[in-house]
C-alpha positions as a printed NumPy array, in Angstrom:
array([[ 19.69 ,  -8.793,   4.2  ],
       [ 19.186, -10.594,   7.527],
       [ 20.893, -13.72 ,   6.177],
       [ 23.832, -11.693,   4.918],
       [ 24.296, -10.152,   8.347],
       [ 24.139, -13.566,  10.023],
       [ 26.651, -15.15 ,   7.667],
       [ 28.897, -12.091,   7.923],
       [ 28.855, -12.485,  11.68 ],
       [ 29.674, -16.166,  11.304],
       [ 32.647, -15.355,   9.084],
       [ 33.949, -12.839,  11.595],
       [ 33.473, -15.401,  14.344],
       [ 35.573, -17.865,  12.398],
       [ 38.412, -15.369,  12.069],
       [ 38.269, -14.665,  15.799],
       [ 38.472, -18.387,  16.552],
       [ 41.561, -18.741,  14.367],
       [ 43.22 , -15.811,  16.082],
       [ 42.422, -17.184,  19.513],
       [ 43.674, -20.644,  18.622],
       [ 46.903, -19.218,  17.208],
       [ 47.51 , -17.267,  20.391],
       [ 46.888, -20.336,  22.533],
       [ 49.152, -22.482,  20.35 ],
       [ 51.904, -19.905,  20.667],
       [ 51.891, -20.196,  24.451],
       [ 55.168, -21.484,  25.892],
       [ 53.413, -23.629,  28.473],
       [ 51.633, -26.751,  27.217],
       [ 48.214, -27.181,  28.852],
       [ 48.144, -29.81 ,  31.568],
       [ 45.271, -32.279,  31.584],
       [ 43.472, -34.157,  34.325],
       [ 43.267, -37.93 ,  34.436],
       [ 40.046, -37.692,  32.437],
       [ 41.879, -35.746,  29.722],
       [ 40.21 , -32.517,  30.828],
       [ 41.935, -29.152,  31.344],
       [ 43.262, -28.69 ,  34.85 ],
       [ 42.436, -25.423,  36.661],
       [ 44.854, -22.67 ,  35.681],
       [ 45.846, -24.126,  32.314],
       [ 43.654, -21.822,  30.19 ],
       [ 44.646, -18.291,  29.178],
       [ 41.711, -16.085,  30.203],
       [ 42.148, -13.64 ,  27.325],
       [ 42.063, -16.466,  24.8  ],
       [ 39.129, -18.116,  26.568],
       [ 37.224, -14.82 ,  26.576],
       [ 37.609, -14.492,  22.799],
       [ 36.673, -18.132,  22.177],
       [ 33.664, -17.922,  24.472],
       [ 32.478, -14.706,  22.802],
       [ 32.743, -16.405,  19.42 ],
       [ 30.882, -19.447,  20.72 ],
       [ 28.164, -17.123,  22.013],
       [ 27.864, -15.413,  18.629],
       [ 27.664, -18.761,  16.851],
       [ 25.013, -19.891,  19.334],
       [ 22.937, -16.777,  18.718],
       [ 23.065, -17.373,  14.968],
       [ 22.124, -21.019,  15.471],
       [ 19.157, -20.089,  17.672],
       [ 17.98 , -17.51 ,  15.141],
       [ 18.068, -20.091,  12.349],
       [ 16.465, -22.954,  14.294],
       [ 12.899, -23.446,  13.078],
       [ 12.345, -27.212,  12.961],
       [ 11.11 , -29.344,  15.844],
       [ 14.211, -31.54 ,  15.681],
       [ 16.453, -28.492,  15.73 ],
       [ 14.626, -27.073,  18.727],
       [ 14.7  , -30.345,  20.652],
       [ 18.418, -30.788,  20.007],
       [ 19.323, -27.22 ,  20.988],
       [ 17.101, -27.18 ,  24.077],
       [ 18.568, -30.471,  25.316],
       [ 22.153, -29.39 ,  24.636],
       [ 21.543, -26.094,  26.426],
       [ 20.195, -27.941,  29.462],
       [ 23.151, -30.344,  29.522],
       [ 25.638, -27.492,  29.315],
       [ 23.843, -25.415,  31.98 ],
       [ 23.683, -28.342,  34.396],
       [ 27.382, -29.151,  34.047],
       [ 28.485, -25.504,  34.111],
       [ 26.288, -24.9  ,  37.149],
       [ 27.823, -27.859,  38.94 ],
       [ 31.286, -26.452,  38.249],
       [ 30.177, -23.096,  39.675],
       [ 28.941, -24.699,  42.884],
       [ 32.361, -26.316,  43.322],
       [ 34.714, -23.553,  42.178],
       [ 33.01 , -20.193,  42.699],
       [ 34.009, -18.279,  45.826],
       [ 31.171, -15.735,  45.772],
       [ 27.939, -17.098,  47.205],
       [ 25.751, -15.358,  44.614],
       [ 27.59 , -17.161,  41.8  ],
       [ 27.64 , -20.439,  43.714],
       [ 23.892, -20.203,  44.422],
       [ 23.119, -19.256,  40.83 ],
       [ 25.081, -22.27 ,  39.608],
       [ 23.055, -24.568,  41.865],
       [ 19.805, -23.044,  40.609],
       [ 20.904, -23.592,  37.004],
       [ 21.72 , -27.238,  37.707],
       [ 18.325, -27.742,  39.37 ],
       [ 16.173, -25.778,  36.911],
       [ 17.743, -27.199,  33.759],
       [ 17.523, -30.746,  35.09 ],
       [ 13.804, -30.097,  35.591],
       [ 13.486, -28.609,  32.105],
       [ 15.097, -31.669,  30.519],
       [ 12.741, -33.972,  32.402],
       [  9.699, -31.989,  31.259],
       [ 10.82 , -31.947,  27.624],
       [ 11.453, -35.699,  27.621],
       [  7.965, -36.304,  29.007],
       [  6.418, -34.182,  26.259],
       [  8.419, -35.957,  23.559],
       [  7.274, -39.387,  24.749],
       [  3.646, -38.319,  24.374],
       [  3.593, -36.059,  21.33 ],
       [  6.835, -36.547,  19.387],
       [  8.264, -40.017,  20.097],
       [ 10.367, -39.914,  16.921],
       [ 12.476, -37.061,  18.329],
       [ 15.092, -38.174,  20.832],
       [ 17.234, -35.471,  22.46 ],
       [ 21.023, -35.857,  22.261],
       [ 22.783, -37.476,  25.197],
       [ 26.226, -35.912,  24.691],
       [ 27.37 , -32.327,  24.393],
       [ 28.347, -30.888,  21.046],
       [ 31.881, -29.603,  20.412],
       [ 30.941, -25.951,  20.962],
       [ 29.521, -26.446,  24.419],
       [ 32.243, -28.939,  25.336],
       [ 34.735, -26.194,  24.51 ],
       [ 32.901, -23.782,  26.806],
       [ 33.055, -26.267,  29.665],
       [ 36.755, -26.848,  29.024],
       [ 37.349, -23.098,  29.291],
       [ 35.617, -23.164,  32.674],
       [ 37.531, -26.213,  33.855],
       [ 40.854, -24.725,  32.775],
       [ 40.232, -21.245,  34.194],
       [ 42.423, -19.958,  37.002],
       [ 40.642, -19.646,  40.329],
       [ 40.67 , -15.838,  40.082],
       [ 39.233, -15.955,  36.547],
       [ 36.574, -18.611,  37.045],
       [ 33.681, -16.45 ,  38.199],
       [ 34.094, -13.902,  35.409],
       [ 34.337, -16.683,  32.833],
       [ 31.231, -18.429,  34.192],
       [ 29.2  , -15.215,  34.339],
       [ 30.106, -14.278,  30.756],
       [ 29.222, -17.742,  29.483],
       [ 25.941, -17.794,  31.405],
       [ 24.869, -14.463,  29.916],
       [ 25.604, -15.69 ,  26.389],
       [ 23.906, -19.049,  26.981],
       [ 20.712, -17.477,  28.303],
       [ 20.552, -14.907,  25.52 ],
       [ 20.812, -17.809,  23.074],
       [ 18.201, -19.876,  24.938],
       [ 15.798, -16.929,  25.057],
       [ 15.976, -16.524,  21.275],
       [ 15.439, -20.27 ,  20.84 ],
       [ 12.402, -20.444,  23.142],
       [ 10.823, -17.27 ,  21.782],
       [ 11.26 , -18.403,  18.191],
       [  9.738, -21.859,  18.636],
       [  6.927, -20.577,  20.848],
       [  5.995, -18.267,  17.979],
       [  6.624, -20.406,  14.877],
       [  7.016, -24.031,  16.033],
       [  4.939, -26.758,  14.381],
       [  4.282, -29.031,  17.389],
       [  1.592, -27.566,  19.696],
       [  2.784, -29.352,  22.849],
       [  6.41 , -28.366,  22.318],
       [  5.302, -24.808,  21.47 ],
       [  3.526, -24.693,  24.846],
       [  6.712, -25.965,  26.508],
       [  8.8  , -23.254,  24.83 ],
       [  6.297, -20.583,  25.85 ],
       [  6.338, -21.87 ,  29.447],
       [ 10.142, -21.965,  29.646],
       [ 10.688, -18.562,  28.015],
       [  9.901, -16.453,  31.137],
       [ 12.059, -18.776,  33.248],
       [ 14.989, -18.209,  30.902],
       [ 14.336, -14.464,  31.067],
       [ 14.384, -14.655,  34.869],
       [ 17.708, -16.51 ,  34.745],
       [ 19.122, -13.899,  32.369],
       [ 17.995, -11.063,  34.642],
       [ 19.578, -12.805,  37.631],
       [ 22.966, -13.322,  35.987],
       [ 22.975,  -9.773,  34.615],
       [ 22.349,  -8.484,  38.152],
       [ 25.22 , -10.633,  39.424],
       [ 27.454,  -9.346,  36.634],
       [ 26.691,  -5.724,  37.5  ],
       [ 27.304,  -6.361,  41.204],
       [ 30.667,  -7.999,  40.542],
       [ 31.748,  -5.235,  38.164],
       [ 30.85 ,  -2.62 ,  40.775],
       [ 32.724,  -4.575,  43.442],
       [ 35.811,  -4.893,  41.256],
       [ 35.702,  -1.188,  40.344],
       [ 35.477,  -0.263,  44.017],
       [ 38.403,  -2.533,  44.834],
       [ 40.52 ,  -0.902,  42.094],
       [ 39.533,   2.536,  43.337],
       [ 40.468,   1.653,  46.925],
       [ 43.773,   0.216,  45.743],
       [ 44.527,   3.388,  43.802],
       [ 43.731,   5.57 ,  46.819],
       [ 45.972,   3.476,  49.046],
       [ 48.839,   3.738,  46.565],
       [ 48.429,   7.503,  46.446],
       [ 48.562,   7.766,  50.223],
       [ 51.788,   5.78 ,  50.448],
       [ 53.67 ,   8.069,  48.038]])
């Protein structure tokens, strides 16, 4: 039953991706690119990006749930760190709110440290497993959505992605800490799990604060409009 639910979710995710891609293709404005062939700020439709990022998050959750091998764990942990470092660096450059900017810096620092620790463990106890050195297509797409976001959409896009990424990472760490077959890497997963939980709690707090701020701003705007009538 669990497998059926997972594959059903994956099928729905695929349909959502197709819909999002069709909407983006139908746009009248072709996306501009930077010199490095990356999306320039403001060239991504936030509604489309939100759907694509939600799908990517769902796919990531399924992947984390199904990851049981040491190689699978090593690959996913390394890819998560790479994505978090690069996304965090973008947040430090583009976010206007200091809580988002500071969180991005912490993610860049903490996930760089995590990668270093994992590599050290692999050298000693699993030298046959080498972590990937390049992002996969899913996480590259997430970064492109961040790079192409309008300035006013960036923080919301980053927060949503960070919540999804840490939910996925928490499942991955918890699963390997419980059922992994390499004792040293199991200890690593168990050590990192509460750190990931702390990160998730932090970004959820930031999300709630920003939602409350935005709601207050809309309320104040509505009151001002009423007074001017």
